[in-house]
């Protein structure tokens, strides 16, 4: 009940800062099923990213109060 959303950050360096803007924001609770969101398909970001580039992705959990977690360790992906 304290979790509001997840912020997903993407860049090429893998270095993320508080001033960065998330590439996607996902509700913590799926509005259709009313269950905790457990996945996000990075292919949803494909129209905004270039093919053949190695990207890094990190995420943060955001509480209903606005308090944000630290960034998760970055993971690599490409299209």
Short mmCIF file of C-alpha atoms in Angstrom, two decimals:
data_model
loop_
_atom_site.label_atom_id
_atom_site.label_comp_id
_atom_site.label_asym_id
_atom_site.label_seq_id
_atom_site.Cartn_x
_atom_site.Cartn_y
_atom_site.Cartn_z
CA UNK A 1 0.00 0.00 0.00
CA UNK A 2 3.02 2.31 0.38
CA UNK A 3 4.39 1.69 -3.13
CA UNK A 4 3.11 4.01 -5.87
CA UNK A 5 5.19 3.43 -9.00
CA UNK A 6 8.43 2.29 -10.60
CA UNK A 7 10.63 4.66 -12.61
CA UNK A 8 12.70 3.12 -15.41
CA UNK A 9 15.88 4.88 -16.52
CA UNK A 10 17.86 4.13 -19.68
CA UNK A 11 21.16 5.49 -20.98
CA UNK A 12 24.40 4.31 -22.58
CA UNK A 13 26.74 4.97 -19.65
CA UNK A 14 25.02 3.10 -16.83
CA UNK A 15 25.53 6.10 -14.55
CA UNK A 16 22.25 7.49 -13.18
CA UNK A 17 21.58 10.60 -11.08
CA UNK A 18 18.64 12.13 -9.23
CA UNK A 19 18.32 14.85 -11.89
CA UNK A 20 17.76 12.25 -14.68
CA UNK A 21 14.30 11.89 -16.21
CA UNK A 22 12.85 8.37 -16.33
CA UNK A 23 12.16 6.89 -19.78
CA UNK A 24 9.07 5.12 -18.42
CA UNK A 25 6.91 5.23 -15.31
CA UNK A 26 4.95 2.11 -14.39
CA UNK A 27 2.20 1.96 -11.80
CA UNK A 28 3.05 -0.34 -8.89
CA UNK A 29 -0.39 -1.91 -9.15
CA UNK A 30 -1.77 -3.16 -12.45
CA UNK A 31 -5.04 -1.24 -12.93
CA UNK A 32 -6.65 -4.15 -14.80
CA UNK A 33 -5.86 -6.94 -12.33
CA UNK A 34 -5.27 -4.93 -9.12
CA UNK A 35 -2.12 -6.97 -8.50
CA UNK A 36 1.46 -5.83 -8.01
CA UNK A 37 3.22 -5.06 -11.28
CA UNK A 38 6.07 -7.53 -11.69
CA UNK A 39 7.34 -6.90 -15.23
CA UNK A 40 7.92 -4.31 -17.93
CA UNK A 41 8.80 -5.14 -21.53
CA UNK A 42 11.76 -2.99 -22.61
CA UNK A 43 10.58 -3.44 -26.22
CA UNK A 44 8.01 -0.74 -25.36
CA UNK A 45 10.92 1.72 -25.46
CA UNK A 46 12.19 0.58 -28.89
CA UNK A 47 10.64 3.52 -30.80
CA UNK A 48 12.70 5.92 -28.66
CA UNK A 49 16.04 4.08 -28.82
CA UNK A 50 18.49 3.16 -31.59
CA UNK A 51 19.17 -0.37 -32.77
CA UNK A 52 22.62 -1.85 -32.21
CA UNK A 53 23.55 0.32 -29.23
CA UNK A 54 24.25 -1.23 -25.83
CA UNK A 55 22.00 0.50 -23.30
CA UNK A 56 21.94 0.28 -19.52
CA UNK A 57 18.70 0.22 -17.58
CA UNK A 58 18.06 0.93 -13.92
CA UNK A 59 14.93 1.45 -11.90
CA UNK A 60 13.68 3.08 -8.73
CA UNK A 61 10.68 2.35 -6.55
CA UNK A 62 8.66 5.39 -5.51
CA UNK A 63 6.44 5.47 -2.42
CA UNK A 64 3.09 7.24 -2.29
CA UNK A 65 4.85 9.90 -0.19
CA UNK A 66 7.26 10.57 -3.09
CA UNK A 67 10.25 9.00 -1.35
CA UNK A 68 12.45 7.21 -3.92
CA UNK A 69 14.67 4.18 -3.50
CA UNK A 70 18.26 4.10 -4.67
CA UNK A 71 18.84 3.15 -8.30
CA UNK A 72 18.96 -0.58 -8.92
CA UNK A 73 22.24 -1.96 -10.29
CA UNK A 74 22.21 -1.35 -14.06
CA UNK A 75 21.58 -4.16 -16.51
CA UNK A 76 22.56 -4.16 -20.21
CA UNK A 77 20.31 -4.63 -23.23
CA UNK A 78 20.16 -3.75 -26.92
CA UNK A 79 17.79 -4.11 -29.86
#
